[in-house]
Amino acid sequence: MRWFASACCAGLAFVAIAAGAAGTIRFNGSPAELVVSEVSERTVRIELFPLDEQGKPRPAIPSTVLVPFSVKEELRARELPREKQVRAGDLRVAIKADPLTVSVRRDGKLVQELVFDEAASTNAGVAFQTKATVLGLGEGAQQFDRRGAYYPMEPSWGGWNRPVLGSVVPSPFVIGTEGWALFAHRPEGHFDLRNGRGKFIPRYPTNAASLQSERLLSSSLSSIPNGGEGGRRPGEEAIGRAALSGLDLFVVALDEPADALTEYTRLTGKPVMPPKWALGYFQSHRTLAGPDEPLRVARTFREKNLPCDAVIYLGTGYCTNGWNTGHGSLDFNPNAFVADNIKALHDLNFKLVLHVNRAPRNLLGSFVESPKDSGRTKMDSDPGPAQIFGRTNRSVHIRDYWARHHDIFTLGVDGWWPDDGDELPLEARLTRHRCYYEGPLQDRPNVRPWSLHRTGYAGSQRYGGWIWSGDVDGKWETLAAHVSVGINHGLSLTPFWGSDTGGFYPTRELTGELYARWFQFSAFCPSFRSHGRTWKLRLPWGWNTGEFGPIEHGPAERRGFTGDIRKPPQHPDPSELHNAGIEPIARKYLELRYRLLPYNYTVARDASDTGLPMMRALWLHYPNDTEAVKLGNEYLWGRDLLVAPVLEPGAKSRRVYLPEGMWRDWWTGEKVEGKRWVERPVDLATLPLYVRAGAIIPLDPVRQFTSQAVSGPTTLRVHPGADGEFTLYDDDGQSLGYRDGSDTKTIWIRMRWDDSARRLTLEPDKRMKKWPGEMRVFSVETAGSDAPSKRVEFRGKRVSVKL
């Protein structure tokens, strides 16, 4: 049974309307040609091409967002004398003129209906239905349910509480929880979800120069001030309509919520599998006392046995003494960092990530597969469509820009943090992601690159760039907002997201308590990273040193503050600097994150294969639970863990909704029946965490870094109360062999729990080509039971154990 059947509008049997007068297809005052195509069984493409002065449809502009996929044209028309019906996969599409209306049905039930504005207007667009919770649209402005707000979707989009909600990282992918999704590929535009309906309003170029830029960029470089309504300046309407190369929309009918991500990745590409070390903890640094400080901090992690995989160093300019000599520099600042530090950090088993910014405003070119060199990439000598950083005329080819990184990259840099980019045209943001994915493959053709970005757009996921929420305030309302920010990001951009633990800007609200709660939340985000001004308070032990470290401005600087930063409200209270209770809490969640590595890495592989995010809206797995669908302050971590961050100061309890089924409290083992609210008592060390009945959770011994070998077996903790299964994935953690199965260390072990028989069965999954040969040892235990664990030796053949 399709989950959304009860939520969809009741549809009548599909009956053609009787023939009427011929209707010319028009949009925004211009005649147009309509093309309807099948993309998949559940996705239909609707293209509308304005006709030029000779009556010919304007050609489509090449896309940097979409990946190749097959289409089957079902209709091409300029006039509709009567309603026309076509089949597209399992969908039935009805089209009529006056006004142009496209209705998409499945099994007689309405999925979505698009109504195109015929008359020329500054607000001309495409209306669609929004009858239940609406998700997606990337990051920016109102979260969680997107209804009731206006979304300009522009690179410089402002007008909301940015210090709380973070950067603008828009994606034109919107999902209706009653069973539909809409991807507005072209042109760029606004979404108006007020007044009980949705509307997509194209954004047009404003003059001949920007029209030319549109053609070069494969996207509109509109500088039209939206004025809250997406309008144009007087006299620009004609050039805007003429410049419109065509509307390109995709409507998706969802059998299951996961179909939304299946179709999103079909159109924009599958996510890249991250290196395993990216799932560890990252410690960020800002102003450094000298070149010895990076090593002192790294050694402290190891001496304290606090797990950490990577260290990040900010560049000079955004701090007074960073790793480089200034904005745009790739030269070491000897007062802060020297080349010998790289080897020393590697010897301590840390990965090194360097912050860079001020990329060329115009960056051209592309990387292509080299047919002569398996797995290697090279720069295409023909730059193809320009993908520009900014709007100036000076351009730099990608091969030349990346060449600047070569010397320092060969010293052993493991990852990059290309900062800034808020001003970039939306599709141009993909060029930067692509540069920092395919660029490193020039030198390390079989090592997965990793980069962290402030900006992105639909399609970023295929270039492996992770995105964080930007420079936000260290406040409780910021932490609370970021749960839903992360959920919507995962549904419409990339599966891999995170925030600055503690918030970037220090405030009076930044206390040890807030940092501990944010740290707990970050432990269940894909990117687990501490960063912010007054950076030593972001160290796990930083709240008990008695000092701030380098003093940096808080959010008051944005209002021109020039006074004593130690005075309220710009800075944490000095009394907070002797809190010995924070480090043990940080240790608890660091160790839990590293124990969960086999589970997390499997969830990351699932994200790479299916597009499903690691951090999941309850709707993805409980679409029929009306209470679960509307919740944006708790989420699922993978399929089996439910995370409910504590979001208020001084909390003694957290109200948590558990969807249908049996759940078990992670910390106490208590069984709780679902489909109801529970009041979970909490202390500062407790993040409410629940496990679904039937779940099989793999847990490793604690590591200090993800590649560290451990002597103990992997524990398989079975949570009885229902049948369940889990397919464990592992590989070498760094190569590209996951793409074609050439990695000889790849394993897929399918685990099935028969609750009535109390039996766990392990067997090779069909995706595993060949067992690597080495034995995997597991210790199997039952959650909530005092019975001793049982040892299971797996050698690539089926084995069962009764508990």
JSON list of C-alpha atoms in Angstrom, two decimals, residues 408-535:
[
{"chain": "A", "resi": 408, "resn": "ILE", "atom": "CA", "xyz": [51.61, 22.50, -0.42]},
{"chain": "A", "resi": 409, "resn": "PHE", "atom": "CA", "xyz": [49.25, 19.62, -1.18]},
{"chain": "A", "resi": 410, "resn": "THR", "atom": "CA", "xyz": [52.18, 17.32, -1.96]},
{"chain": "A", "resi": 411, "resn": "LEU", "atom": "CA", "xyz": [53.58, 18.08, 1.51]},
{"chain": "A", "resi": 412, "resn": "GLY", "atom": "CA", "xyz": [50.69, 16.06, 2.92]},
{"chain": "A", "resi": 413, "resn": "VAL", "atom": "CA", "xyz": [47.65, 18.30, 3.35]},
{"chain": "A", "resi": 414, "resn": "ASP", "atom": "CA", "xyz": [44.66, 15.99, 3.75]},
{"chain": "A", "resi": 415, "resn": "GLY", "atom": "CA", "xyz": [41.70, 18.32, 3.25]},
{"chain": "A", "resi": 416, "resn": "TRP", "atom": "CA", "xyz": [40.64, 21.86, 2.46]},
{"chain": "A", "resi": 417, "resn": "TRP", "atom": "CA", "xyz": [38.28, 24.43, 3.87]},
{"chain": "A", "resi": 418, "resn": "PRO", "atom": "CA", "xyz": [37.46, 26.87, 1.01]},
{"chain": "A", "resi": 419, "resn": "ASP", "atom": "CA", "xyz": [35.63, 29.61, 2.90]},
{"chain": "A", "resi": 420, "resn": "ASP", "atom": "CA", "xyz": [33.35, 32.44, 1.75]},
{"chain": "A", "resi": 421, "resn": "GLY", "atom": "CA", "xyz": [31.37, 32.30, -1.48]},
{"chain": "A", "resi": 422, "resn": "ASP", "atom": "CA", "xyz": [28.09, 33.83, -0.31]},
{"chain": "A", "resi": 423, "resn": "GLU", "atom": "CA", "xyz": [28.27, 36.22, -3.25]},
{"chain": "A", "resi": 424, "resn": "LEU", "atom": "CA", "xyz": [28.64, 33.49, -5.86]},
{"chain": "A", "resi": 425, "resn": "PRO", "atom": "CA", "xyz": [25.91, 32.76, -8.40]},
{"chain": "A", "resi": 426, "resn": "LEU", "atom": "CA", "xyz": [24.16, 29.58, -7.35]},
{"chain": "A", "resi": 427, "resn": "GLU", "atom": "CA", "xyz": [25.39, 27.20, -10.04]},
{"chain": "A", "resi": 428, "resn": "ALA", "atom": "CA", "xyz": [28.87, 28.74, -9.85]},
{"chain": "A", "resi": 429, "resn": "ARG", "atom": "CA", "xyz": [29.15, 27.37, -6.34]},
{"chain": "A", "resi": 430, "resn": "LEU", "atom": "CA", "xyz": [29.36, 23.92, -7.88]},
{"chain": "A", "resi": 431, "resn": "THR", "atom": "CA", "xyz": [32.60, 24.88, -9.61]},
{"chain": "A", "resi": 432, "resn": "ARG", "atom": "CA", "xyz": [34.31, 25.40, -6.28]},
{"chain": "A", "resi": 433, "resn": "HIS", "atom": "CA", "xyz": [33.05, 22.06, -4.97]},
{"chain": "A", "resi": 434, "resn": "ARG", "atom": "CA", "xyz": [34.23, 20.39, -8.15]},
{"chain": "A", "resi": 435, "resn": "CYS", "atom": "CA", "xyz": [37.63, 22.10, -7.96]},
{"chain": "A", "resi": 436, "resn": "TYR", "atom": "CA", "xyz": [38.31, 20.76, -4.48]},
{"chain": "A", "resi": 437, "resn": "TYR", "atom": "CA", "xyz": [37.17, 17.26, -5.36]},
{"chain": "A", "resi": 438, "resn": "GLU", "atom": "CA", "xyz": [38.67, 16.61, -8.77]},
{"chain": "A", "resi": 439, "resn": "GLY", "atom": "CA", "xyz": [41.69, 18.82, -8.13]},
{"chain": "A", "resi": 440, "resn": "PRO", "atom": "CA", "xyz": [43.16, 16.59, -5.38]},
{"chain": "A", "resi": 441, "resn": "LEU", "atom": "CA", "xyz": [42.62, 13.57, -7.62]},
{"chain": "A", "resi": 442, "resn": "GLN", "atom": "CA", "xyz": [45.27, 15.02, -9.91]},
{"chain": "A", "resi": 443, "resn": "ASP", "atom": "CA", "xyz": [47.90, 14.14, -7.34]},
{"chain": "A", "resi": 444, "resn": "ARG", "atom": "CA", "xyz": [46.22, 11.34, -5.42]},
{"chain": "A", "resi": 445, "resn": "PRO", "atom": "CA", "xyz": [44.08, 9.53, -7.98]},
{"chain": "A", "resi": 446, "resn": "ASN", "atom": "CA", "xyz": [42.90, 6.80, -5.60]},
{"chain": "A", "resi": 447, "resn": "VAL", "atom": "CA", "xyz": [42.41, 8.78, -2.38]},
{"chain": "A", "resi": 448, "resn": "ARG", "atom": "CA", "xyz": [38.99, 10.24, -1.53]},
{"chain": "A", "resi": 449, "resn": "PRO", "atom": "CA", "xyz": [39.23, 14.02, -1.25]},
{"chain": "A", "resi": 450, "resn": "TRP", "atom": "CA", "xyz": [37.53, 15.96, 1.53]},
{"chain": "A", "resi": 451, "resn": "SER", "atom": "CA", "xyz": [36.58, 19.64, 1.73]},
{"chain": "A", "resi": 452, "resn": "LEU", "atom": "CA", "xyz": [34.35, 21.84, 3.89]},
{"chain": "A", "resi": 453, "resn": "HIS", "atom": "CA", "xyz": [32.24, 24.64, 2.38]},
{"chain": "A", "resi": 454, "resn": "ARG", "atom": "CA", "xyz": [30.10, 27.54, 3.54]},
{"chain": "A", "resi": 455, "resn": "THR", "atom": "CA", "xyz": [28.04, 27.47, 0.34]},
{"chain": "A", "resi": 456, "resn": "GLY", "atom": "CA", "xyz": [26.69, 24.99, -2.16]},
{"chain": "A", "resi": 457, "resn": "TYR", "atom": "CA", "xyz": [23.78, 24.18, -4.41]},
{"chain": "A", "resi": 458, "resn": "ALA", "atom": "CA", "xyz": [21.86, 21.19, -5.71]},
{"chain": "A", "resi": 459, "resn": "GLY", "atom": "CA", "xyz": [24.47, 18.79, -7.10]},
{"chain": "A", "resi": 460, "resn": "SER", "atom": "CA", "xyz": [27.16, 19.61, -4.53]},
{"chain": "A", "resi": 461, "resn": "GLN", "atom": "CA", "xyz": [26.87, 16.09, -3.14]},
{"chain": "A", "resi": 462, "resn": "ARG", "atom": "CA", "xyz": [28.50, 14.51, -6.20]},
{"chain": "A", "resi": 463, "resn": "TYR", "atom": "CA", "xyz": [31.73, 16.44, -5.56]},
{"chain": "A", "resi": 464, "resn": "GLY", "atom": "CA", "xyz": [32.16, 15.31, -1.97]},
{"chain": "A", "resi": 465, "resn": "GLY", "atom": "CA", "xyz": [32.07, 18.75, -0.35]},
{"chain": "A", "resi": 466, "resn": "TRP", "atom": "CA", "xyz": [30.64, 18.88, 3.15]},
{"chain": "A", "resi": 467, "resn": "ILE", "atom": "CA", "xyz": [28.74, 22.02, 4.17]},
{"chain": "A", "resi": 468, "resn": "TRP", "atom": "CA", "xyz": [28.46, 23.72, 7.53]},
{"chain": "A", "resi": 469, "resn": "SER", "atom": "CA", "xyz": [25.86, 26.23, 8.61]},
{"chain": "A", "resi": 470, "resn": "GLY", "atom": "CA", "xyz": [28.11, 29.28, 8.68]},
{"chain": "A", "resi": 471, "resn": "ASP", "atom": "CA", "xyz": [28.97, 31.89, 11.30]},
{"chain": "A", "resi": 472, "resn": "VAL", "atom": "CA", "xyz": [26.18, 31.65, 13.84]},
{"chain": "A", "resi": 473, "resn": "ASP", "atom": "CA", "xyz": [25.81, 32.94, 17.39]},
{"chain": "A", "resi": 474, "resn": "GLY", "atom": "CA", "xyz": [26.54, 30.81, 20.41]},
{"chain": "A", "resi": 475, "resn": "LYS", "atom": "CA", "xyz": [22.97, 30.94, 21.75]},
{"chain": "A", "resi": 476, "resn": "TRP", "atom": "CA", "xyz": [20.35, 28.46, 22.83]},
{"chain": "A", "resi": 477, "resn": "GLU", "atom": "CA", "xyz": [17.96, 29.54, 20.10]},
{"chain": "A", "resi": 478, "resn": "THR", "atom": "CA", "xyz": [20.70, 28.84, 17.53]},
{"chain": "A", "resi": 479, "resn": "LEU", "atom": "CA", "xyz": [21.19, 25.31, 18.81]},
{"chain": "A", "resi": 480, "resn": "ALA", "atom": "CA", "xyz": [17.43, 24.72, 18.81]},
{"chain": "A", "resi": 481, "resn": "ALA", "atom": "CA", "xyz": [17.06, 25.99, 15.24]},
{"chain": "A", "resi": 482, "resn": "HIS", "atom": "CA", "xyz": [19.91, 23.89, 13.93]},
{"chain": "A", "resi": 483, "resn": "VAL", "atom": "CA", "xyz": [18.14, 20.58, 14.41]},
{"chain": "A", "resi": 484, "resn": "SER", "atom": "CA", "xyz": [15.63, 21.43, 11.69]},
{"chain": "A", "resi": 485, "resn": "VAL", "atom": "CA", "xyz": [18.27, 23.24, 9.61]},
{"chain": "A", "resi": 486, "resn": "GLY", "atom": "CA", "xyz": [20.24, 19.99, 9.46]},
{"chain": "A", "resi": 487, "resn": "ILE", "atom": "CA", "xyz": [17.16, 17.93, 8.65]},
{"chain": "A", "resi": 488, "resn": "ASN", "atom": "CA", "xyz": [16.12, 20.09, 5.69]},
{"chain": "A", "resi": 489, "resn": "HIS", "atom": "CA", "xyz": [19.71, 20.23, 4.46]},
{"chain": "A", "resi": 490, "resn": "GLY", "atom": "CA", "xyz": [19.85, 16.43, 4.33]},
{"chain": "A", "resi": 491, "resn": "LEU", "atom": "CA", "xyz": [16.56, 16.21, 2.45]},
{"chain": "A", "resi": 492, "resn": "SER", "atom": "CA", "xyz": [17.49, 18.65, -0.30]},
{"chain": "A", "resi": 493, "resn": "LEU", "atom": "CA", "xyz": [21.26, 19.24, -0.54]},
{"chain": "A", "resi": 494, "resn": "THR", "atom": "CA", "xyz": [23.80, 16.72, 0.74]},
{"chain": "A", "resi": 495, "resn": "PRO", "atom": "CA", "xyz": [23.75, 13.94, 3.34]},
{"chain": "A", "resi": 496, "resn": "PHE", "atom": "CA", "xyz": [26.79, 15.46, 5.08]},
{"chain": "A", "resi": 497, "resn": "TRP", "atom": "CA", "xyz": [26.25, 18.57, 7.20]},
{"chain": "A", "resi": 498, "resn": "GLY", "atom": "CA", "xyz": [27.31, 20.10, 10.49]},
{"chain": "A", "resi": 499, "resn": "SER", "atom": "CA", "xyz": [27.71, 23.30, 12.48]},
{"chain": "A", "resi": 500, "resn": "ASP", "atom": "CA", "xyz": [30.28, 25.10, 14.61]},
{"chain": "A", "resi": 501, "resn": "THR", "atom": "CA", "xyz": [29.94, 23.32, 17.94]},
{"chain": "A", "resi": 502, "resn": "GLY", "atom": "CA", "xyz": [29.18, 26.04, 20.47]},
{"chain": "A", "resi": 503, "resn": "GLY", "atom": "CA", "xyz": [28.37, 28.56, 17.73]},
{"chain": "A", "resi": 504, "resn": "PHE", "atom": "CA", "xyz": [30.91, 30.71, 15.92]},
{"chain": "A", "resi": 505, "resn": "TYR", "atom": "CA", "xyz": [30.33, 34.03, 17.71]},
{"chain": "A", "resi": 506, "resn": "PRO", "atom": "CA", "xyz": [30.79, 33.98, 21.50]},
{"chain": "A", "resi": 507, "resn": "THR", "atom": "CA", "xyz": [27.94, 35.49, 23.48]},
{"chain": "A", "resi": 508, "resn": "ARG", "atom": "CA", "xyz": [26.96, 35.80, 27.12]},
{"chain": "A", "resi": 509, "resn": "GLU", "atom": "CA", "xyz": [24.87, 32.66, 26.60]},
{"chain": "A", "resi": 510, "resn": "LEU", "atom": "CA", "xyz": [27.92, 30.62, 25.64]},
{"chain": "A", "resi": 511, "resn": "THR", "atom": "CA", "xyz": [28.47, 28.62, 28.82]},
{"chain": "A", "resi": 512, "resn": "GLY", "atom": "CA", "xyz": [29.84, 25.21, 29.59]},
{"chain": "A", "resi": 513, "resn": "GLU", "atom": "CA", "xyz": [26.27, 23.95, 29.65]},
{"chain": "A", "resi": 514, "resn": "LEU", "atom": "CA", "xyz": [25.48, 25.22, 26.15]},
{"chain": "A", "resi": 515, "resn": "TYR", "atom": "CA", "xyz": [28.77, 23.86, 24.82]},
{"chain": "A", "resi": 516, "resn": "ALA", "atom": "CA", "xyz": [28.06, 20.43, 26.34]},
{"chain": "A", "resi": 517, "resn": "ARG", "atom": "CA", "xyz": [24.55, 20.30, 24.84]},
{"chain": "A", "resi": 518, "resn": "TRP", "atom": "CA", "xyz": [25.86, 21.40, 21.43]},
{"chain": "A", "resi": 519, "resn": "PHE", "atom": "CA", "xyz": [28.68, 18.86, 21.66]},
{"chain": "A", "resi": 520, "resn": "GLN", "atom": "CA", "xyz": [26.12, 16.10, 22.29]},
{"chain": "A", "resi": 521, "resn": "PHE", "atom": "CA", "xyz": [24.12, 17.22, 19.26]},
{"chain": "A", "resi": 522, "resn": "SER", "atom": "CA", "xyz": [27.23, 17.42, 17.05]},
{"chain": "A", "resi": 523, "resn": "ALA", "atom": "CA", "xyz": [28.17, 13.86, 18.02]},
{"chain": "A", "resi": 524, "resn": "PHE", "atom": "CA", "xyz": [25.07, 12.86, 16.04]},
{"chain": "A", "resi": 525, "resn": "CYS", "atom": "CA", "xyz": [25.69, 15.11, 13.05]},
{"chain": "A", "resi": 526, "resn": "PRO", "atom": "CA", "xyz": [27.72, 13.93, 10.04]},
{"chain": "A", "resi": 527, "resn": "SER", "atom": "CA", "xyz": [30.33, 16.64, 10.66]},
{"chain": "A", "resi": 528, "resn": "PHE", "atom": "CA", "xyz": [31.50, 16.53, 14.29]},
{"chain": "A", "resi": 529, "resn": "ARG", "atom": "CA", "xyz": [33.64, 19.64, 14.60]},
{"chain": "A", "resi": 530, "resn": "SER", "atom": "CA", "xyz": [34.29, 22.35, 17.18]},
{"chain": "A", "resi": 531, "resn": "HIS", "atom": "CA", "xyz": [35.05, 25.83, 15.90]},
{"chain": "A", "resi": 532, "resn": "GLY", "atom": "CA", "xyz": [34.51, 29.44, 16.86]},
{"chain": "A", "resi": 533, "resn": "ARG", "atom": "CA", "xyz": [36.02, 32.64, 18.06]},
{"chain": "A", "resi": 534, "resn": "THR", "atom": "CA", "xyz": [37.74, 32.42, 21.43]},
{"chain": "A", "resi": 535, "resn": "TRP", "atom": "CA", "xyz": [38.65, 29.02, 20.06]}
]
